[in-house]
């Protein structure tokens, strides 16, 4: 069984697993917003970074195989500040997020705030939504589905819903359209959300790390 070393703590890992799984085995709550076991890592968020001890390279834990002998830093102030910056970049155009000037408390007006992993880690890392602030993206809410809504302004382009829809055999599914700041997840060919997600809607909403995809009756915290 391979052993990796995280912050000087050896941890035995299942062959074929990644550094993120190793960190979780050690009890570390590393922010991983664009990764879900069973999906391919697409390293869109870079909130899960760690630093290799040997090369000092900054690496995404979700996409790095946990090979025997690999030693990394995870909870140092340097690594945590890089994660904080990644979270601040995601917050920079996220609508409805503000910081109370007097208390510094992060506030969010989203209905899904108690289930939102971006908010959870932004609070845990004391991320400043104003550090890289740009204009918030306009709300682009899509209804037309009996179980879920979709607001692309809250999407962080993790790609998990796109992968899940494909894995669950959706004939249409979801896709990424646009370029640069206009890039977003949408239905193909302007089809309705209902047509695009016939069986995968609830799984996609449950896996969405923000409130972009939301089940009408969502109550349970997201994993
Ligand atoms: S809608 Fe949610 S799950 Fe889909 S890409 Fe955007 S953030 Fe990820
Ligand atoms: S979870 Fe690793 S880069 Fe997003």
CSV table of C-alpha atoms and ligand atoms in Angstrom, one decimal:
chain,number,residue,atom,x,y,z
A,1,UNK,CA,0.0,0.0,0.0
A,2,UNK,CA,1.5,3.4,-1.0
A,3,UNK,CA,2.3,5.9,1.8
A,4,UNK,CA,2.3,9.7,1.2
A,5,UNK,CA,3.5,12.3,3.7
A,6,UNK,CA,1.3,15.3,4.3
A,7,UNK,CA,2.6,18.0,6.6
A,8,UNK,CA,5.1,15.4,7.9
A,9,UNK,CA,2.3,12.9,8.7
A,10,UNK,CA,2.5,9.6,6.8
A,11,UNK,CA,-0.7,8.2,5.5
A,12,UNK,CA,-1.3,4.9,3.8
A,13,UNK,CA,-3.6,5.2,0.8
A,14,UNK,CA,-5.4,2.9,-1.5
A,15,UNK,CA,-3.4,2.2,-4.7
A,16,UNK,CA,-4.7,4.5,-7.5
A,17,UNK,CA,-6.2,7.1,-5.2
A,18,UNK,CA,-5.2,10.8,-5.2
A,19,UNK,CA,-3.7,13.3,-2.7
A,20,UNK,CA,-7.1,14.7,-1.9
A,21,UNK,CA,-8.3,11.2,-0.7
A,22,UNK,CA,-5.1,10.9,1.3
A,23,UNK,CA,-5.7,14.3,3.0
A,24,UNK,CA,-9.3,13.4,3.8
A,25,UNK,CA,-8.0,10.1,5.3
A,26,UNK,CA,-5.9,12.3,7.6
A,27,UNK,CA,-9.0,14.4,8.5
A,28,UNK,CA,-8.0,17.5,6.6
A,29,UNK,CA,-11.0,19.4,5.1
A,30,UNK,CA,-9.3,20.6,1.9
A,31,UNK,CA,-11.6,22.7,-0.3
A,32,UNK,CA,-12.2,20.8,-3.5
A,33,UNK,CA,-15.0,22.5,-5.4
A,34,UNK,CA,-14.6,21.0,-8.9
A,35,UNK,CA,-13.8,17.4,-8.0
A,36,UNK,CA,-16.2,14.6,-7.3
A,37,UNK,CA,-15.2,11.0,-6.9
A,38,UNK,CA,-16.2,9.1,-10.0
A,39,UNK,CA,-15.7,12.1,-12.3
A,40,UNK,CA,-12.5,13.1,-14.1
A,41,UNK,CA,-10.7,16.0,-12.3
A,42,UNK,CA,-10.8,19.1,-14.5
A,43,UNK,CA,-8.8,21.3,-12.1
A,44,UNK,CA,-11.0,24.3,-12.7
A,45,UNK,CA,-11.0,25.7,-9.2
A,46,UNK,CA,-7.5,25.2,-7.9
A,47,UNK,CA,-8.8,25.5,-4.4
A,48,UNK,CA,-7.3,22.1,-3.4
A,49,UNK,CA,-3.7,23.0,-4.1
A,50,UNK,CA,-0.7,21.5,-2.1
A,51,UNK,CA,3.0,22.1,-2.4
A,52,UNK,CA,5.5,19.3,-3.2
A,53,UNK,CA,8.3,19.2,-0.7
A,54,UNK,CA,10.9,18.0,-3.2
A,55,UNK,CA,10.2,20.4,-6.2
A,56,UNK,CA,8.3,23.1,-4.4
A,57,UNK,CA,5.7,22.8,-7.2
A,58,UNK,CA,2.1,23.8,-6.5
A,59,UNK,CA,-0.1,21.0,-7.5
A,60,UNK,CA,-3.9,20.3,-7.4
A,61,UNK,CA,-4.5,17.5,-4.9
A,62,UNK,CA,-7.5,16.2,-6.8
A,63,UNK,CA,-5.5,15.5,-9.9
A,64,UNK,CA,-2.3,14.2,-8.3
A,65,UNK,CA,-1.9,10.5,-7.8
A,66,UNK,CA,-0.9,9.5,-4.3
A,67,UNK,CA,2.3,7.7,-5.2
A,68,UNK,CA,4.5,6.1,-2.6
A,69,UNK,CA,6.9,8.5,-0.9
A,70,UNK,CA,5.3,11.7,-2.2
A,71,UNK,CA,5.7,14.5,0.5
A,72,UNK,CA,3.5,17.6,0.4
A,73,UNK,CA,2.6,20.6,2.5
A,74,UNK,CA,-1.1,21.2,2.9
A,75,UNK,CA,-1.9,23.4,5.9
A,76,UNK,CA,0.9,25.8,5.8
A,77,UNK,CA,0.1,29.5,5.6
A,78,UNK,CA,1.6,29.7,2.1
A,79,UNK,CA,-0.6,26.9,0.8
A,80,UNK,CA,-3.7,28.2,2.6
A,81,UNK,CA,-3.1,31.7,1.2
A,82,UNK,CA,-3.1,30.2,-2.4
A,83,UNK,CA,-6.3,28.4,-1.6
A,84,UNK,CA,-7.8,31.6,-0.3
A,85,UNK,CA,-6.8,33.4,-3.5
A,86,UNK,CA,-8.5,30.7,-5.6
A,87,UNK,CA,-11.7,31.1,-3.5
A,88,UNK,CA,-11.5,34.9,-3.9
A,89,UNK,CA,-11.2,34.6,-7.6
A,90,UNK,CA,-14.4,32.4,-7.7
A,91,UNK,CA,-16.1,35.0,-5.5
A,92,UNK,CA,-15.0,37.9,-7.6
A,93,UNK,CA,-18.0,37.8,-10.0
A,94,UNK,CA,-20.3,35.7,-7.8
A,95,UNK,CA,-23.6,37.5,-7.3
A,96,UNK,CA,-25.0,38.3,-3.9
A,97,UNK,CA,-21.9,37.9,-1.9
A,98,UNK,CA,-20.8,40.8,0.3
A,99,UNK,CA,-18.6,41.3,3.4
A,100,UNK,CA,-19.9,43.2,6.4
A,101,UNK,CA,-17.6,46.2,6.7
A,102,UNK,CA,-17.8,46.3,10.5
A,103,UNK,CA,-17.6,42.6,11.3
A,104,UNK,CA,-15.9,41.2,8.3
A,105,UNK,CA,-18.6,38.4,8.1
A,106,UNK,CA,-19.3,37.1,4.7
A,107,UNK,CA,-22.9,37.5,3.7
A,108,UNK,CA,-24.8,35.8,0.9
A,109,UNK,CA,-28.4,36.3,-0.3
A,110,UNK,CA,-28.6,32.9,-2.1
A,111,UNK,CA,-31.3,30.5,-1.1
A,112,UNK,CA,-28.7,27.7,-1.2
A,113,UNK,CA,-26.2,29.4,1.1
A,114,UNK,CA,-26.4,26.7,3.7
A,115,UNK,CA,-25.6,24.1,1.1
A,116,UNK,CA,-23.0,26.1,-0.8
A,117,UNK,CA,-19.5,24.7,-0.6
A,118,UNK,CA,-18.0,27.9,-2.0
A,119,UNK,CA,-19.5,29.9,0.8
A,120,UNK,CA,-18.4,27.3,3.4
A,121,UNK,CA,-14.8,27.4,2.4
A,122,UNK,CA,-14.8,31.1,1.8
A,123,UNK,CA,-15.7,31.5,5.4
A,124,UNK,CA,-13.3,28.9,6.6
A,125,UNK,CA,-10.4,30.6,4.7
A,126,UNK,CA,-11.5,34.1,5.5
A,127,UNK,CA,-11.7,34.9,1.8
A,128,UNK,CA,-12.3,38.5,0.8
A,129,UNK,CA,-14.9,38.8,-2.0
A,130,UNK,CA,-13.7,42.3,-2.8
A,131,UNK,CA,-10.1,41.4,-3.4
A,132,UNK,CA,-10.5,40.7,-7.1
A,133,UNK,CA,-14.0,42.1,-7.4
A,134,UNK,CA,-15.4,42.7,-10.8
A,135,UNK,CA,-19.0,43.3,-11.9
A,136,UNK,CA,-21.2,40.4,-10.7
A,137,UNK,CA,-22.5,38.3,-13.5
A,138,UNK,CA,-26.1,39.0,-14.4
A,139,UNK,CA,-28.6,36.5,-13.1
A,140,UNK,CA,-29.5,34.1,-15.8
A,141,UNK,CA,-32.1,31.9,-14.3
A,142,UNK,CA,-33.6,29.0,-16.2
A,143,UNK,CA,-36.8,27.3,-15.1
A,144,UNK,CA,-38.7,24.9,-17.3
A,145,UNK,CA,-37.9,21.8,-15.3
A,146,UNK,CA,-40.2,20.2,-12.8
A,147,UNK,CA,-37.4,19.5,-10.3
A,148,UNK,CA,-34.7,22.0,-10.5
A,149,UNK,CA,-33.7,25.6,-11.4
A,150,UNK,CA,-30.4,26.7,-13.0
A,151,UNK,CA,-28.8,30.1,-12.5
A,152,UNK,CA,-25.6,30.3,-14.6
A,153,UNK,CA,-24.4,33.4,-12.7
A,154,UNK,CA,-23.6,31.2,-9.8
A,155,UNK,CA,-21.9,28.5,-11.8
A,156,UNK,CA,-18.1,28.1,-11.2
A,157,UNK,CA,-17.7,25.9,-14.2
A,158,UNK,CA,-16.7,22.8,-12.3
A,159,UNK,CA,-18.0,20.6,-15.0
A,160,UNK,CA,-19.4,18.0,-12.6
A,161,UNK,CA,-23.0,18.3,-13.9
A,162,UNK,CA,-21.8,17.9,-17.4
A,163,UNK,CA,-20.0,14.7,-16.5
A,164,UNK,CA,-22.8,13.3,-14.4
A,165,UNK,CA,-25.4,13.9,-17.1
A,166,UNK,CA,-23.2,12.0,-19.6
A,167,UNK,CA,-22.5,9.2,-17.1
A,168,UNK,CA,-26.3,8.8,-16.5
A,169,UNK,CA,-26.9,8.5,-20.2
A,170,UNK,CA,-28.7,11.7,-20.9
A,171,UNK,CA,-29.3,11.9,-24.7
A,172,UNK,CA,-28.8,15.7,-24.6
A,173,UNK,CA,-27.2,16.5,-21.3
A,174,UNK,CA,-25.3,19.7,-20.6
A,175,UNK,CA,-22.4,21.4,-22.3
A,176,UNK,CA,-20.1,24.3,-22.0
A,177,UNK,CA,-20.8,27.2,-24.3
A,178,UNK,CA,-19.2,30.6,-24.9
A,179,UNK,CA,-15.6,31.8,-24.4
A,180,UNK,CA,-13.7,33.7,-21.8
A,181,UNK,CA,-15.9,35.6,-19.3
A,182,UNK,CA,-18.9,34.5,-21.3
A,183,UNK,CA,-18.3,30.8,-20.8
A,184,UNK,CA,-21.1,29.0,-19.1
A,185,UNK,CA,-22.8,25.6,-18.8
A,186,UNK,CA,-26.0,25.4,-20.8
A,187,UNK,CA,-28.2,23.0,-22.6
A,188,UNK,CA,-27.1,22.1,-26.1
A,189,UNK,CA,-28.8,23.8,-29.1
A,190,UNK,CA,-31.0,26.0,-26.9
A,191,UNK,CA,-33.0,23.0,-25.7
A,192,UNK,CA,-35.0,23.3,-22.5
A,193,UNK,CA,-33.6,22.2,-19.2
A,194,UNK,CA,-36.4,19.6,-19.0
A,195,UNK,CA,-35.3,18.1,-22.3
A,196,UNK,CA,-31.6,18.1,-21.4
A,197,UNK,CA,-31.9,16.6,-18.0
A,198,UNK,CA,-34.5,13.8,-18.1
A,199,UNK,CA,-33.0,11.5,-15.4
A,200,UNK,CA,-30.0,13.3,-14.1
A,201,UNK,CA,-31.5,16.6,-12.8
A,202,UNK,CA,-31.5,15.8,-9.1
A,203,UNK,CA,-28.1,14.2,-9.1
A,204,UNK,CA,-26.7,17.2,-10.9
A,205,UNK,CA,-28.3,19.6,-8.4
A,206,UNK,CA,-27.1,17.6,-5.5
A,207,UNK,CA,-23.6,17.6,-6.7
A,208,UNK,CA,-23.4,21.3,-7.7
A,209,UNK,CA,-20.9,23.0,-5.3
A,210,UNK,CA,-22.8,26.3,-5.4
A,211,UNK,CA,-26.5,27.2,-5.8
A,212,UNK,CA,-26.3,27.3,-9.6
A,213,UNK,CA,-28.3,24.1,-10.0
A,214,UNK,CA,-30.8,23.8,-7.3
A,215,UNK,CA,-33.6,21.3,-6.6
A,216,UNK,CA,-36.8,23.0,-5.7
A,217,UNK,CA,-37.0,20.9,-2.5
A,218,UNK,CA,-33.3,20.9,-1.6
A,219,UNK,CA,-32.8,20.6,2.1
A,220,UNK,CA,-29.9,18.3,2.7
A,221,UNK,CA,-26.4,19.8,2.9
A,222,UNK,CA,-24.3,18.9,-0.2
A,223,UNK,CA,-21.5,16.5,0.2
B,1,LIG,S1,-23.9,24.3,-12.7
B,1,LIG,FE1,-23.0,23.6,-10.7
B,1,LIG,S2,-22.3,21.5,-11.1
B,1,LIG,FE2,-22.6,22.5,-13.1
B,1,LIG,S3,-20.7,23.3,-13.8
B,1,LIG,FE3,-21.8,25.0,-12.7
B,1,LIG,S4,-21.1,24.9,-10.6
B,1,LIG,FE4,-20.5,22.9,-11.6
B,2,LIG,S1,-11.0,20.3,-6.6
B,2,LIG,FE1,-8.9,20.2,-7.3
B,2,LIG,S2,-8.7,21.8,-8.7
B,2,LIG,FE2,-10.8,21.9,-8.1
